[in-house]
PDB file of C-alpha atoms in Angstrom:
ATOM      1  CA  MET A 105      11.714  20.785  37.578  1.00 64.00           C
ATOM      2  CA  THR A 106      10.992  20.461  41.234  1.00 58.00           C
ATOM      3  CA  GLU A 107       7.661  19.205  40.792  1.00 54.00           C
ATOM      4  CA  ARG A 108       8.262  15.884  38.754  1.00 57.00           C
ATOM      5  CA  ARG A 109       5.387  13.564  39.345  1.00 63.00           C
ATOM      6  CA  PHE A 110       2.589  15.073  37.592  1.00 81.00           C
ATOM      7  CA  VAL A 111       1.386  16.581  34.216  1.00 90.00           C
ATOM      8  CA  ARG A 112       0.252  20.349  34.229  1.00 91.00           C
ATOM      9  CA  ILE A 113      -1.257  22.436  31.493  1.00 94.00           C
ATOM     10  CA  GLN A 114      -1.649  26.000  32.565  1.00 94.00           C
ATOM     11  CA  THR A 115      -1.913  27.930  29.114  1.00 96.00           C
ATOM     12  CA  GLU A 116      -3.307  27.259  25.833  1.00 96.00           C
ATOM     13  CA  LEU A 117      -1.300  25.211  23.252  1.00 95.00           C
ATOM     14  CA  PRO A 118       1.145  26.698  22.242  1.00 96.00           C
ATOM     15  CA  GLY A 119       1.501  29.062  25.141  1.00 96.00           C
ATOM     16  CA  PRO A 120       2.838  32.649  24.024  1.00 97.00           C
ATOM     17  CA  LYS A 121       6.478  31.830  24.538  1.00 98.00           C
ATOM     18  CA  SER A 122       6.295  28.665  22.690  1.00 97.00           C
ATOM     19  CA  ALA A 123       4.150  30.483  20.028  1.00 96.00           C
ATOM     20  CA  ALA A 124       6.836  33.094  19.584  1.00 97.00           C
ATOM     21  CA  VAL A 125       9.679  30.642  18.847  1.00 96.00           C
ATOM     22  CA  LEU A 126       7.309  28.461  16.660  1.00 95.00           C
ATOM     23  CA  LYS A 127       6.591  31.591  14.601  1.00 95.00           C
ATOM     24  CA  LYS A 128      10.244  32.213  14.122  1.00 96.00           C
ATOM     25  CA  LYS A 129      10.519  28.606  13.210  1.00 94.00           C
ATOM     26  CA  GLU A 130       8.497  29.436  10.216  1.00 92.00           C
ATOM     27  CA  SER A 131      10.734  32.068   9.012  1.00 94.00           C
ATOM     28  CA  TYR A 132      14.127  30.455   9.427  1.00 95.00           C
ATOM     29  CA  VAL A 133      13.774  26.617   9.413  1.00 94.00           C
ATOM     30  CA  ALA A 134      13.395  24.853   6.293  1.00 91.00           C
ATOM     31  CA  ALA A 135       9.778  23.835   5.612  1.00 83.00           C
ATOM     32  CA  PRO A 136      10.171  19.824   5.605  1.00 80.00           C
ATOM     33  CA  LEU A 137      11.313  19.702   9.089  1.00 76.00           C
ATOM     34  CA  SER A 138       8.065  19.925  10.670  1.00 80.00           C
ATOM     35  CA  THR A 139       7.381  19.390  14.278  1.00 80.00           C
ATOM     36  CA  TYR A 140       4.837  17.325  16.271  1.00 80.00           C
ATOM     37  CA  ALA A 141       4.459  19.009  19.352  1.00 89.00           C
ATOM     38  CA  PRO A 142       2.609  22.320  19.862  1.00 92.00           C
ATOM     39  CA  PHE A 143       5.161  23.640  22.219  1.00 96.00           C
ATOM     40  CA  ILE A 144       9.043  24.531  22.883  1.00 96.00           C
ATOM     41  CA  ILE A 145      11.046  22.391  25.413  1.00 97.00           C
ATOM     42  CA  LYS A 146      12.503  24.408  28.224  1.00 97.00           C
ATOM     43  CA  GLU A 147      13.869  21.358  30.518  1.00 95.00           C
ATOM     44  CA  SER A 148      13.104  17.839  31.115  1.00 94.00           C
ATOM     45  CA  LYS A 149      13.609  14.905  33.717  1.00 93.00           C
ATOM     46  CA  GLY A 150      12.695  11.212  33.535  1.00 92.00           C
ATOM     47  CA  ALA A 151       9.618  11.177  31.450  1.00 92.00           C
ATOM     48  CA  LEU A 152       8.470  14.690  31.864  1.00 93.00           C
ATOM     49  CA  ILE A 153       9.089  17.768  29.452  1.00 94.00           C
ATOM     50  CA  GLU A 154       8.161  21.264  30.595  1.00 96.00           C
ATOM     51  CA  ASP A 155       8.160  23.831  28.144  1.00 97.00           C
ATOM     52  CA  LEU A 156       8.957  27.775  28.068  1.00 98.00           C
ATOM     53  CA  ASP A 157       5.315  28.466  29.266  1.00 98.00           C
ATOM     54  CA  GLY A 158       5.491  26.042  32.473  1.00 96.00           C
ATOM     55  CA  ASN A 159       3.331  23.186  30.836  1.00 96.00           C
ATOM     56  CA  ARG A 160       4.341  20.006  31.679  1.00 95.00           C
ATOM     57  CA  PHE A 161       4.191  16.712  29.508  1.00 95.00           C
ATOM     58  CA  ILE A 162       4.820  13.088  29.455  1.00 94.00           C
ATOM     59  CA  ASP A 163       7.446  12.463  26.856  1.00 92.00           C
ATOM     60  CA  PHE A 164       6.372   9.347  24.805  1.00 90.00           C
ATOM     61  CA  THR A 165       8.851  10.066  21.957  1.00 88.00           C
ATOM     62  CA  GLY A 166      12.122   9.568  23.954  1.00 88.00           C
ATOM     63  CA  GLY A 167      13.918  11.176  21.306  1.00 88.00           C
ATOM     64  CA  TRP A 168      12.345   8.869  18.849  1.00 82.00           C
ATOM     65  CA  GLY A 169      14.096   5.877  20.582  1.00 82.00           C
ATOM     66  CA  CYS A 170      17.540   7.137  21.938  1.00 87.00           C
ATOM     67  CA  LEU A 171      16.639   8.013  25.420  1.00 91.00           C
ATOM     68  CA  ALA A 172      15.526   4.580  26.634  1.00 90.00           C
ATOM     69  CA  VAL A 173      16.462   5.258  30.340  1.00 93.00           C
ATOM     70  CA  GLY A 174      14.608   8.832  30.352  1.00 93.00           C
ATOM     71  CA  GLN A 175      15.548  12.746  29.967  1.00 93.00           C
ATOM     72  CA  ARG A 176      18.562  13.715  31.810  1.00 94.00           C
ATOM     73  CA  ASN A 177      19.394  10.324  33.481  1.00 94.00           C
ATOM     74  CA  ASP A 178      21.492  10.789  36.301  1.00 95.00           C
ATOM     75  CA  ARG A 179      24.244   8.339  35.398  1.00 96.00           C
ATOM     76  CA  VAL A 180      24.042   9.583  31.590  1.00 95.00           C
ATOM     77  CA  VAL A 181      24.478  13.065  33.086  1.00 96.00           C
ATOM     78  CA  THR A 182      27.470  12.479  35.193  1.00 97.00           C
ATOM     79  CA  ALA A 183      29.254  10.388  32.185  1.00 94.00           C
ATOM     80  CA  LEU A 184      28.666  13.315  30.064  1.00 94.00           C
ATOM     81  CA  HIS A 185      30.333  15.919  32.442  1.00 96.00           C
ATOM     82  CA  GLU A 186      33.136  13.560  33.226  1.00 95.00           C
ATOM     83  CA  GLN A 187      33.578  13.248  29.271  1.00 94.00           C
ATOM     84  CA  LEU A 188      33.542  16.883  28.796  1.00 94.00           C
ATOM     85  CA  ASP A 189      36.301  17.387  31.470  1.00 96.00           C
ATOM     86  CA  ARG A 190      38.474  15.203  29.474  1.00 95.00           C
ATOM     87  CA  PHE A 191      37.972  16.133  25.809  1.00 94.00           C
ATOM     88  CA  LEU A 192      35.122  17.094  23.371  1.00 91.00           C
ATOM     89  CA  HIS A 193      35.516  15.585  20.117  1.00 91.00           C
ATOM     90  CA  THR A 194      37.868  14.158  17.688  1.00 91.00           C
ATOM     91  CA  ASP A 195      37.260  11.875  14.578  1.00 91.00           C
ATOM     92  CA  PHE A 196      37.770   8.327  15.316  1.00 91.00           C
ATOM     93  CA  THR A 197      39.733   7.792  11.948  1.00 90.00           C
ATOM     94  CA  ALA A 198      41.951  11.004  12.895  1.00 94.00           C
ATOM     95  CA  VAL A 199      42.585  10.407  16.469  1.00 96.00           C
ATOM     96  CA  PRO A 200      40.948   7.340  18.048  1.00 96.00           C
ATOM     97  CA  TYR A 201      39.628   7.049  21.603  1.00 94.00           C
ATOM     98  CA  THR A 202      39.020   4.251  24.084  1.00 94.00           C
ATOM     99  CA  PRO A 203      35.108   4.277  24.479  1.00 92.00           C
ATOM    100  CA  PHE A 204      34.595   3.829  20.905  1.00 95.00           C
ATOM    101  CA  VAL A 205      36.694   0.701  20.918  1.00 97.00           C
ATOM    102  CA  GLU A 206      35.005  -0.411  24.051  1.00 96.00           C
ATOM    103  CA  LEU A 207      31.462   0.127  22.812  1.00 96.00           C
ATOM    104  CA  ALA A 208      32.234  -1.886  19.869  1.00 97.00           C
ATOM    105  CA  GLU A 209      33.716  -4.879  21.985  1.00 97.00           C
ATOM    106  CA  MET A 210      30.490  -4.578  24.019  1.00 96.00           C
ATOM    107  CA  LEU A 211      28.246  -4.886  20.928  1.00 95.00           C
ATOM    108  CA  CYS A 212      30.549  -7.768  19.554  1.00 96.00           C
ATOM    109  CA  GLU A 213      30.147  -9.557  22.657  1.00 94.00           C
ATOM    110  CA  ARG A 214      26.355  -9.455  22.825  1.00 94.00           C
ATOM    111  CA  THR A 215      25.682 -10.069  19.065  1.00 90.00           C
ATOM    112  CA  LEU A 216      24.283 -13.509  18.565  1.00 83.00           C
ATOM    113  CA  ILE A 217      26.466 -14.137  15.597  1.00 84.00           C
ATOM    114  CA  ASP A 218      28.831 -17.274  15.034  1.00 83.00           C
ATOM    115  CA  GLY A 219      32.211 -16.567  13.912  1.00 86.00           C
ATOM    116  CA  GLU A 220      34.044 -13.245  13.867  1.00 90.00           C
ATOM    117  CA  ARG A 221      32.303 -10.161  14.537  1.00 92.00           C
ATOM    118  CA  LYS A 222      33.099  -6.315  14.132  1.00 94.00           C
ATOM    119  CA  ALA A 223      31.034  -3.340  14.784  1.00 95.00           C
ATOM    120  CA  ALA A 224      31.217   0.117  13.256  1.00 94.00           C
ATOM    121  CA  PHE A 225      29.495   3.514  14.028  1.00 94.00           C
ATOM    122  CA  PHE A 226      27.548   6.133  12.014  1.00 94.00           C
ATOM    123  CA  ASN A 227      25.732   9.187  12.508  1.00 92.00           C
ATOM    124  CA  SER A 228      22.126   7.842  11.838  1.00 92.00           C
ATOM    125  CA  GLY A 229      19.982   5.149  10.894  1.00 92.00           C
ATOM    126  CA  ALA A 230      20.047   5.844   7.165  1.00 96.00           C
ATOM    127  CA  GLU A 231      23.877   6.291   7.226  1.00 97.00           C
ATOM    128  CA  ALA A 232      24.118   2.801   9.026  1.00 96.00           C
ATOM    129  CA  VAL A 233      21.997   1.240   6.475  1.00 97.00           C
ATOM    130  CA  GLU A 234      23.594   2.556   3.516  1.00 97.00           C
ATOM    131  CA  ASN A 235      27.196   1.479   4.856  1.00 97.00           C
ATOM    132  CA  ALA A 236      25.760  -2.251   5.532  1.00 97.00           C
ATOM    133  CA  VAL A 237      24.602  -2.579   2.321  1.00 98.00           C
ATOM    134  CA  LYS A 238      28.209  -1.178   0.958  1.00 98.00           C
ATOM    135  CA  ILE A 239      29.799  -3.512   3.224  1.00 97.00           C
ATOM    136  CA  ALA A 240      27.757  -6.460   1.836  1.00 97.00           C
ATOM    137  CA  ARG A 241      28.358  -5.700  -1.664  1.00 98.00           C
ATOM    138  CA  ALA A 242      31.991  -5.281  -1.416  1.00 98.00           C
ATOM    139  CA  TYR A 243      31.878  -8.516   0.408  1.00 96.00           C
ATOM    140  CA  THR A 244      29.828 -10.487  -1.790  1.00 97.00           C
ATOM    141  CA  ARG A 245      30.577  -8.928  -5.101  1.00 98.00           C
ATOM    142  CA  ARG A 246      26.476  -9.002  -5.665  1.00 98.00           C
ATOM    143  CA  LYS A 247      24.146  -5.902  -6.124  1.00 98.00           C
ATOM    144  CA  ALA A 248      20.908  -7.012  -5.172  1.00 98.00           C
ATOM    145  CA  ILE A 249      19.074  -6.122  -1.576  1.00 98.00           C
ATOM    146  CA  LEU A 250      16.131  -7.880  -0.052  1.00 98.00           C
ATOM    147  CA  VAL A 251      13.708  -5.548   1.957  1.00 98.00           C
ATOM    148  CA  PHE A 252      10.442  -5.982   3.416  1.00 97.00           C
ATOM    149  CA  ASP A 253       6.888  -4.535   3.263  1.00 94.00           C
ATOM    150  CA  ASN A 254       6.213  -1.851   5.767  1.00 93.00           C
ATOM    151  CA  ALA A 255       9.948  -1.199   6.256  1.00 94.00           C
ATOM    152  CA  PHE A 256      11.332   2.199   7.149  1.00 94.00           C
ATOM    153  CA  HIS A 257      15.210   2.597   6.691  1.00 96.00           C
ATOM    154  CA  GLY A 258      15.901   6.179   6.241  1.00 94.00           C
ATOM    155  CA  ARG A 259      15.676   9.423   4.065  1.00 93.00           C
ATOM    156  CA  THR A 260      18.869   9.177   2.033  1.00 95.00           C
ATOM    157  CA  LEU A 261      18.435   7.840  -1.429  1.00 96.00           C
ATOM    158  CA  LEU A 262      19.291   4.085  -0.930  1.00 97.00           C
ATOM    159  CA  ALA A 263      17.647   3.982   2.314  1.00 97.00           C
ATOM    160  CA  MET A 264      14.444   5.600   0.852  1.00 96.00           C
ATOM    161  CA  THR A 265      14.318   3.155  -2.021  1.00 97.00           C
ATOM    162  CA  MET A 266      14.276   0.632   0.570  1.00 97.00           C
ATOM    163  CA  THR A 267      11.652   2.222   2.460  1.00 96.00           C
ATOM    164  CA  HIS A 268       8.111   0.869   1.913  1.00 94.00           C
ATOM    165  CA  LYS A 269       5.656   3.962   2.068  1.00 89.00           C
ATOM    166  CA  ALA A 270       5.540   6.205  -0.828  1.00 90.00           C
ATOM    167  CA  ASN A 271       3.635   8.934   1.347  1.00 86.00           C
ATOM    168  CA  PRO A 272       5.281  10.781   3.043  1.00 85.00           C
ATOM    169  CA  TYR A 273       8.629   9.724   2.248  1.00 88.00           C
ATOM    170  CA  LYS A 274       9.283   9.062  -1.558  1.00 92.00           C
ATOM    171  CA  ILE A 275       6.638  11.469  -3.633  1.00 91.00           C
ATOM    172  CA  GLY A 276       8.805  13.823  -5.692  1.00 91.00           C
ATOM    173  CA  PHE A 277      12.204  12.138  -4.960  1.00 92.00           C
ATOM    174  CA  GLY A 278      12.677   9.757  -7.684  1.00 89.00           C
ATOM    175  CA  PRO A 279      14.243   8.229  -9.806  1.00 95.00           C
ATOM    176  CA  PHE A 280      15.258   5.618  -6.978  1.00 96.00           C
ATOM    177  CA  ALA A 281      18.110   3.513  -6.633  1.00 96.00           C
ATOM    178  CA  PRO A 282      18.077   0.174  -8.511  1.00 97.00           C
ATOM    179  CA  GLU A 283      18.421  -3.537  -7.170  1.00 98.00           C
ATOM    180  CA  VAL A 284      16.007  -3.170  -4.293  1.00 98.00           C
ATOM    181  CA  TYR A 285      13.469  -6.218  -4.103  1.00 98.00           C
ATOM    182  CA  ARG A 286      10.601  -6.248  -1.516  1.00 97.00           C
ATOM    183  CA  LEU A 287       9.109  -9.280   0.229  1.00 97.00           C
ATOM    184  CA  PRO A 288       5.956  -9.770   2.451  1.00 95.00           C
ATOM    185  CA  TYR A 289       6.475  -9.171   6.137  1.00 95.00           C
ATOM    186  CA  PRO A 290       4.237 -11.643   8.137  1.00 93.00           C
ATOM    187  CA  ASN A 291       1.575  -9.662  10.089  1.00 88.00           C
ATOM    188  CA  VAL A 292      -0.441 -12.163  12.369  1.00 83.00           C
ATOM    189  CA  TYR A 293      -3.271  -9.792  12.359  1.00 82.00           C
ATOM    190  CA  ARG A 294      -3.623  -8.949   8.810  1.00 80.00           C
ATOM    191  CA  ASN A 295      -1.953 -12.048   6.937  1.00 77.00           C
ATOM    192  CA  GLY A 296      -0.852 -15.430   7.513  1.00 82.00           C
ATOM    193  CA  VAL A 297       2.199 -15.264   5.234  1.00 91.00           C
ATOM    194  CA  THR A 298       4.285 -18.371   5.585  1.00 94.00           C
ATOM    195  CA  ALA A 299       8.344 -18.727   5.076  1.00 95.00           C
ATOM    196  CA  LYS A 300       7.445 -20.656   1.858  1.00 96.00           C
ATOM    197  CA  GLU A 301       5.483 -17.767   0.274  1.00 96.00           C
ATOM    198  CA  ILE A 302       8.309 -15.413   1.143  1.00 96.00           C
ATOM    199  CA  GLU A 303      10.793 -17.579  -0.449  1.00 97.00           C
ATOM    200  CA  GLU A 304       8.613 -17.980  -3.615  1.00 97.00           C
ATOM    201  CA  ARG A 305       8.295 -14.311  -3.632  1.00 97.00           C
ATOM    202  CA  MET A 306      12.074 -13.795  -3.843  1.00 97.00           C
ATOM    203  CA  LEU A 307      12.410 -16.442  -6.363  1.00 97.00           C
ATOM    204  CA  SER A 308      10.174 -14.455  -8.631  1.00 97.00           C
ATOM    205  CA  LEU A 309      11.868 -11.246  -8.172  1.00 97.00           C
ATOM    206  CA  VAL A 310      15.617 -11.820  -8.293  1.00 97.00           C
ATOM    207  CA  ASN A 311      18.219 -14.749  -8.918  1.00 97.00           C
ATOM    208  CA  PRO A 312      19.418 -15.702  -5.324  1.00 96.00           C
ATOM    209  CA  SER A 313      23.114 -15.545  -6.581  1.00 96.00           C
ATOM    210  CA  ASP A 314      22.814 -12.081  -7.148  1.00 98.00           C
ATOM    211  CA  VAL A 315      21.582 -11.261  -3.618  1.00 98.00           C
ATOM    212  CA  ALA A 316      23.981  -9.313  -1.749  1.00 98.00           C
ATOM    213  CA  VAL A 317      22.016  -8.460   1.494  1.00 98.00           C
ATOM    214  CA  MET A 318      18.756  -9.197   3.365  1.00 98.00           C
ATOM    215  CA  VAL A 319      17.695  -6.125   5.644  1.00 98.00           C
ATOM    216  CA  VAL A 320      14.931  -6.672   8.129  1.00 96.00           C
ATOM    217  CA  GLU A 321      13.630  -4.928  10.984  1.00 94.00           C
ATOM    218  CA  PRO A 322      13.235  -7.697  13.778  1.00 91.00           C
ATOM    219  CA  VAL A 323      10.302  -5.281  14.927  1.00 92.00           C
ATOM    220  CA  ILE A 324       8.608  -3.234  12.331  1.00 90.00           C
ATOM    221  CA  GLY A 325       8.606   0.451  13.617  1.00 86.00           C
ATOM    222  CA  GLU A 326       7.404   3.025  11.420  1.00 84.00           C
ATOM    223  CA  GLY A 327       5.264   0.664   9.439  1.00 82.00           C
ATOM    224  CA  GLY A 328       2.954   0.036  12.171  1.00 83.00           C
ATOM    225  CA  PHE A 329       4.832  -1.570  15.232  1.00 86.00           C
ATOM    226  CA  LEU A 330       4.529  -5.242  14.054  1.00 90.00           C
ATOM    227  CA  VAL A 331       5.910  -8.076  16.227  1.00 93.00           C
ATOM    228  CA  PRO A 332       6.470 -10.950  13.385  1.00 93.00           C
ATOM    229  CA  PRO A 333       5.940 -14.314  14.637  1.00 94.00           C
ATOM    230  CA  ASP A 334       8.613 -16.559  16.111  1.00 94.00           C
ATOM    231  CA  TRP A 335       9.296 -18.533  13.007  1.00 95.00           C
ATOM    232  CA  PHE A 336      10.274 -15.615  10.847  1.00 96.00           C
ATOM    233  CA  LEU A 337      13.829 -14.517  11.894  1.00 95.00           C
ATOM    234  CA  PRO A 338      15.190 -18.109  12.050  1.00 95.00           C
ATOM    235  CA  ALA A 339      13.425 -18.805   8.618  1.00 96.00           C
ATOM    236  CA  MET A 340      14.932 -15.557   7.275  1.00 96.00           C
ATOM    237  CA  ARG A 341      18.335 -16.704   8.598  1.00 93.00           C
ATOM    238  CA  GLU A 342      17.938 -19.937   6.688  1.00 94.00           C
ATOM    239  CA  LEU A 343      16.748 -18.385   3.506  1.00 94.00           C
ATOM    240  CA  ALA A 344      19.852 -15.974   3.580  1.00 91.00           C
ATOM    241  CA  ASP A 345      22.007 -19.042   4.028  1.00 88.00           C
TER     242      ASP A 345
END
């Protein structure tokens, strides 16, 4: 991409080359894997994506969140090439490697938690949520899970149960996992829910002595990009304690 500073649309969307691939997709890719962009990517750089037909777009998806420094960031590309020159892949539980330990150390040092901290890495958000619940249940020997309105936690069985929206995530996939209890999430635009009201809802749903874990998004994403008031997370920390 030699010209990187402008958007360019030079065909109908999808263009003929993208349309051919999208048509093939309908024959060979499972139907639930629907796509949002009406084109097929050819290359990318920074905040721009170019498709097979030479159209250029601004990338507002960022790989759904994992490209915070943009497409093909120079430092990231260099690091990837250096790693490929050393080795490609092992399972850490079989043959451990240094960057895994270094990343765990970095995260633990930056996590605002008192006491001992350890990290683990998983393949997806849903897998991370499921394992967090497993760890909490094993440690506390309790079963109940507290989640919040508008939450999205993933598409595996337990994570889907913890997710709020039925449509499009849960229709036709029940029965769902037990011991999941939903609390109101404060929305400064839509409601004035208080910490006291959240606590009262919890007490009406479950015995606190049965609660293993509270899972909360610091900022609601899929459920509407909701930033909670400043009191919310400290109050939930106090409630959990």
